[in-house]
Amino acid sequence: MRLRELSRGWHRAGEVVGLVPTMGALHAGHMSLVDRARAENTKVVVSIFVNPLQFGPREDFQRYPRPVAADLELLRRASIDAVYMPRPEAMYPPEASTRVSVGGLTSRLEGLARPGHFEGVATVVAKLFWASEADRAYFGQKDAQQVAVVKRLAADLDSGVEIRVGPTVREADGLAVSSRNAYLDARERQAAASLSMALRKAADAYQAGERALAILHGTLLEELGREPLAQVDYAELVDPEDFEGPGTLAVLAVRIGRTRLIDNHDLAKPFPG
Ligand code: AMP
């Protein structure tokens, strides 16, 4: 059955539908959003779609992990109500020419580093909202700028979808869980801890009373500078709404070998763990 018909049937029966959009390779970060959606809705749809539109031509679309059987098994155990796995040809038939473009904050940071990325994200998210007619959709704070883009889109297009944001799930050493962590070899995996370490050090400084953003920024750069494998794409302190500086949201994009990792933390809050 098509997802929209399923969702309409649920709505007729008084159900409340939560949507968790993912690109698969499901991990604890995704599953925390699934658990929250289960707790807050009577029906939960998880979408798995590696969205070609949000990858740049030199990015990792081809090698992005697609462990479909393992993903379906995880979702079976989470007893959700539907998995939506559209084929790329069905999402983007050759004649499709509509793109959703969110202005302003998409021209900065992640948007600047990855031209077209947020247009790809906004287009697929709008399509998922229309296809699912969800009441609520769940996104991770791990992708902070994506959260801001999706909130803008949901409001600007009168989507009627309420956006809920889950906290970043981390490994024991602080590394934000990510499907891309699978690319890291053992030495790179160690080096990857430098992102969360930098966020922790800066948050600790804030907790200790430091309020000068230039000094907190210096702390971030100094920590990242300690790790020889870390190549900083950006490390900024911005406002969490518009992603323009200055503000207390620390946003990082760092290359470890061939793998590009992002992380963020609002320094005004204690770093977890
Ligand atoms: P992705 O499959 O990478 O597109 O992620 C799907 C959703 O899971 C997005 O809303 C992400 O922000 C969220 N997510 C990814 N990693 C984490 C994490 N470590 N903690 C919380 N949410 C996450």
Coordinates of C-alpha atoms and ligand atoms in Angstrom, one line a residue:
M1 CA 0.0 0.0 0.0
R2 CA 1.2 3.5 -0.7
L3 CA 2.4 5.3 2.4
R4 CA -0.1 8.2 2.0
E5 CA -3.1 5.8 2.0
L6 CA -1.7 4.0 5.0
S7 CA -1.3 7.3 6.9
R8 CA -4.7 8.5 5.9
G9 CA -6.3 5.3 7.2
W10 CA -4.4 5.8 10.4
H11 CA -5.6 9.4 10.7
R12 CA -9.2 8.3 10.1
A13 CA -8.8 5.9 13.0
G14 CA -7.5 8.7 15.2
E15 CA -3.9 7.7 15.2
V16 CA -1.0 10.1 15.6
V17 CA 1.8 9.5 13.1
G18 CA 5.5 10.1 13.8
L19 CA 8.1 10.0 11.0
V20 CA 11.8 9.4 11.4
P21 CA 13.7 10.1 8.2
T22 CA 17.1 8.3 7.9
M23 CA 19.6 7.3 5.2
G24 CA 19.9 3.8 6.8
A25 CA 23.0 2.2 8.3
L26 CA 21.0 2.5 11.5
H27 CA 22.8 3.1 14.8
A28 CA 22.1 4.1 18.3
G29 CA 21.5 7.8 17.2
H30 CA 18.8 6.8 14.8
M31 CA 17.3 4.3 17.3
S32 CA 17.0 7.0 20.0
L33 CA 14.8 9.0 17.6
V34 CA 12.8 5.9 16.8
D35 CA 12.3 5.2 20.5
R36 CA 11.2 8.8 21.2
A37 CA 8.8 8.6 18.2
R38 CA 7.3 5.4 19.5
A39 CA 6.8 7.0 23.0
E40 CA 5.1 10.1 21.6
N41 CA 3.0 8.8 18.7
T42 CA 0.6 5.9 18.1
K43 CA 2.1 5.0 14.7
V44 CA 5.7 5.4 13.6
V45 CA 7.1 5.4 10.1
V46 CA 10.9 5.2 9.5
S47 CA 12.2 6.1 6.1
I48 CA 15.4 4.8 4.7
F49 CA 16.6 6.6 1.6
V50 CA 20.2 7.4 0.7
N51 CA 19.3 10.7 -1.0
P52 CA 21.5 11.3 -4.1
L53 CA 20.5 15.0 -4.2
Q54 CA 22.2 15.8 -0.9
F55 CA 25.6 14.4 -2.0
G56 CA 28.1 16.5 -3.9
P57 CA 29.7 15.0 -7.1
R58 CA 32.9 14.2 -5.2
E59 CA 31.2 12.9 -2.0
D60 CA 30.6 9.4 -0.7
F61 CA 27.2 8.6 -2.3
Q62 CA 28.4 5.4 -3.9
R63 CA 30.3 4.1 -0.9
Y64 CA 27.7 5.2 1.7
P65 CA 26.9 2.0 3.7
R66 CA 23.6 0.2 2.8
P67 CA 23.2 -2.7 5.2
V68 CA 19.5 -3.2 4.4
A69 CA 18.9 -6.6 6.0
A70 CA 20.5 -5.5 9.3
D71 CA 18.5 -2.2 9.3
L72 CA 15.2 -4.1 8.7
E73 CA 16.0 -6.5 11.5
L74 CA 16.7 -3.5 13.9
L75 CA 13.4 -1.9 12.9
R76 CA 11.5 -5.2 13.3
R77 CA 12.8 -5.5 16.8
A78 CA 11.8 -1.8 17.5
S79 CA 8.2 -2.8 16.4
I80 CA 7.5 0.3 14.4
D81 CA 4.5 0.4 12.0
A82 CA 6.0 1.0 8.6
V83 CA 9.3 1.3 6.8
Y84 CA 9.4 3.6 3.8
M85 CA 12.2 2.7 1.3
P86 CA 11.5 4.4 -2.0
R87 CA 13.8 3.7 -4.9
P88 CA 15.8 6.6 -6.2
E89 CA 14.0 6.4 -9.7
A90 CA 10.7 6.6 -7.9
M91 CA 11.7 9.7 -5.8
Y92 CA 13.4 11.4 -8.8
P93 CA 12.0 10.3 -12.1
P94 CA 13.8 12.0 -15.1
E95 CA 11.1 14.6 -15.5
A96 CA 11.1 15.8 -11.9
S97 CA 12.5 19.3 -11.8
T98 CA 11.2 20.8 -8.5
R99 CA 13.7 21.7 -5.9
V100 CA 13.1 23.1 -2.4
S101 CA 15.5 25.9 -1.5
V102 CA 15.7 27.4 2.0
G103 CA 17.4 30.8 2.0
G104 CA 19.6 32.5 4.5
L105 CA 21.2 30.0 6.8
T106 CA 21.9 27.5 4.0
S107 CA 24.6 29.8 2.6
R108 CA 26.8 29.4 5.6
L109 CA 29.0 26.7 7.1
E110 CA 27.8 23.3 6.0
G111 CA 25.9 24.9 3.1
L112 CA 29.0 26.7 2.0
A113 CA 31.2 23.6 2.4
R114 CA 28.7 21.4 0.6
P115 CA 27.0 23.3 -2.3
G116 CA 23.6 22.0 -3.0
H117 CA 23.5 19.8 0.1
F118 CA 20.7 21.6 1.9
E119 CA 18.7 21.9 -1.3
G120 CA 18.9 18.1 -1.5
V121 CA 17.9 17.8 2.1
A122 CA 15.0 20.2 1.9
T123 CA 13.7 18.6 -1.3
V124 CA 13.7 15.1 0.2
V125 CA 12.3 16.2 3.5
A126 CA 9.4 18.1 1.8
K127 CA 8.7 15.0 -0.3
L128 CA 8.7 12.7 2.8
F129 CA 6.4 15.1 4.7
W130 CA 3.9 15.1 1.7
A131 CA 4.2 11.3 1.2
S132 CA 3.7 10.4 4.9
E133 CA 1.4 13.2 6.1
A134 CA 3.1 12.8 9.4
D135 CA 2.0 14.8 12.4
R136 CA 5.5 14.9 13.8
A137 CA 9.0 14.3 12.4
Y138 CA 12.1 13.6 14.4
F139 CA 15.6 14.9 13.7
G140 CA 18.9 14.7 15.6
Q141 CA 20.8 17.6 17.1
K142 CA 23.9 15.9 15.7
D143 CA 23.0 17.7 12.4
A144 CA 22.3 21.1 14.0
Q145 CA 22.2 23.2 10.8
Q146 CA 20.0 20.6 9.2
V147 CA 17.6 21.0 12.1
A148 CA 17.4 24.7 11.6
V149 CA 16.8 24.2 7.8
V150 CA 14.1 21.7 8.4
K151 CA 12.3 23.9 11.0
R152 CA 12.4 26.8 8.6
L153 CA 11.1 24.6 5.7
A154 CA 8.3 23.1 7.9
A155 CA 7.1 26.5 9.0
D156 CA 7.5 28.4 5.6
L157 CA 5.7 25.7 3.6
D158 CA 2.8 25.4 6.1
S159 CA 3.6 21.7 6.4
G160 CA 1.7 21.2 9.6
V161 CA 4.5 18.8 10.7
E162 CA 5.8 19.4 14.1
I163 CA 9.6 19.1 14.3
R164 CA 11.0 17.4 17.4
V165 CA 14.8 17.2 18.0
G166 CA 16.6 14.5 19.9
P167 CA 20.0 14.9 21.6
T168 CA 23.2 13.7 20.0
V169 CA 24.0 10.1 21.0
R170 CA 27.7 9.6 21.7
E171 CA 30.2 6.7 22.0
A172 CA 31.9 6.2 25.4
D173 CA 34.8 8.6 24.4
G174 CA 32.4 11.3 23.3
L175 CA 32.5 10.7 19.5
A176 CA 29.1 11.4 18.0
V177 CA 27.7 8.2 16.6
S178 CA 27.5 8.3 12.8
S179 CA 27.2 6.0 9.9
R180 CA 30.4 7.6 8.5
N181 CA 32.4 6.4 11.6
A182 CA 32.6 3.0 9.8
Y183 CA 35.0 4.6 7.3
L184 CA 37.6 5.3 10.1
D185 CA 40.6 2.9 10.6
A186 CA 41.9 2.3 14.2
R187 CA 44.2 5.3 14.3
E188 CA 41.6 7.6 12.7
R189 CA 39.0 6.4 15.1
Q190 CA 41.2 7.6 18.0
A191 CA 41.8 10.9 16.2
A192 CA 38.0 11.3 15.7
A193 CA 37.6 11.8 19.5
S194 CA 39.3 15.2 19.1
L195 CA 36.0 16.8 17.9
S196 CA 34.0 16.0 21.1
M197 CA 37.1 16.6 23.2
A198 CA 37.3 20.2 21.8
L199 CA 33.6 20.7 22.4
R200 CA 34.0 19.4 26.0
K201 CA 37.0 21.6 26.7
A202 CA 35.2 24.7 25.5
A203 CA 32.0 23.8 27.4
D204 CA 34.1 23.2 30.5
A205 CA 35.7 26.7 30.1
Y206 CA 32.2 28.2 29.8
Q207 CA 31.1 26.4 32.9
A208 CA 34.1 27.7 34.7
G209 CA 32.9 31.3 33.9
E210 CA 34.6 32.1 30.6
R211 CA 32.3 34.1 28.5
A212 CA 34.6 35.7 25.9
L213 CA 33.7 34.0 22.7
A214 CA 37.1 34.7 21.2
I215 CA 38.8 32.8 24.0
L216 CA 36.3 29.9 23.8
H217 CA 36.9 29.8 20.0
G218 CA 40.6 29.6 20.8
T219 CA 40.1 26.7 23.1
L220 CA 38.3 24.8 20.3
L221 CA 41.0 25.5 17.8
E222 CA 43.8 24.6 20.2
E223 CA 42.2 21.3 21.1
L224 CA 41.7 20.4 17.4
G225 CA 45.3 21.5 16.7
R226 CA 46.6 18.9 19.1
E227 CA 45.5 16.1 16.8
P228 CA 47.8 15.8 13.7
L229 CA 45.2 13.8 11.7
A230 CA 42.5 16.5 12.2
Q231 CA 42.1 18.9 9.3
V232 CA 39.6 21.6 10.3
D233 CA 37.0 22.6 7.6
Y234 CA 35.4 25.0 10.0
A235 CA 35.1 25.6 13.8
E236 CA 32.8 28.4 14.6
L237 CA 30.7 29.8 17.4
V238 CA 27.3 30.8 16.0
D239 CA 23.7 31.6 16.9
P240 CA 21.7 28.3 16.8
E241 CA 18.8 29.9 14.9
D242 CA 20.5 31.6 11.9
F243 CA 24.0 30.1 12.1
E244 CA 25.6 33.5 12.0
G245 CA 28.1 34.5 14.6
P246 CA 28.7 35.2 17.3
G247 CA 26.8 32.8 19.6
T248 CA 27.4 29.9 21.9
L249 CA 26.6 27.0 19.5
A250 CA 30.0 25.5 18.6
V251 CA 29.9 23.8 15.2
L252 CA 32.7 21.7 13.8
A253 CA 33.5 20.1 10.5
V254 CA 36.8 18.2 10.6
R255 CA 38.4 15.8 8.1
I256 CA 40.1 12.8 9.6
G257 CA 41.9 11.2 6.6
R258 CA 39.3 10.9 3.8
T259 CA 36.3 11.0 6.3
R260 CA 34.6 14.3 7.0
L261 CA 32.9 14.4 10.5
I262 CA 30.6 17.1 12.0
D263 CA 29.7 17.7 15.6
N264 CA 28.3 20.6 17.6
H265 CA 27.4 21.6 21.2
D266 CA 25.8 24.6 22.8
L267 CA 28.6 25.8 25.1
A268 CA 26.1 27.3 27.5
K269 CA 25.1 23.7 28.5
P270 CA 27.4 21.3 30.3
F271 CA 28.9 18.7 28.0
P272 CA 27.3 15.3 28.7
G273 CA 29.1 12.3 30.3
Ligands
AMP1 P1 21.2 10.2 8.7 O1 20.8 8.7 8.4 O2 22.6 10.4 8.9 O3 20.6 11.1 7.6 O4 20.5 10.6 10.0 C1 19.1 10.4 10.2 C2 18.7 11.2 11.4 O5 19.4 10.7 12.6 C3 19.0 12.7 11.3 O6 18.0 13.5 11.9 C4 20.3 12.8 12.2 O7 20.5 14.1 12.8 C5 20.0 11.7 13.2 N1 21.3 11.3 13.9 C6 22.4 10.9 13.2 N2 23.4 10.6 14.1 C7 22.8 10.9 15.3 C8 23.3 10.9 16.7 N3 24.6 10.4 17.0 N4 22.5 11.2 17.7 C9 21.3 11.7 17.4 N5 20.7 11.7 16.2 C10 21.5 11.3 15.2

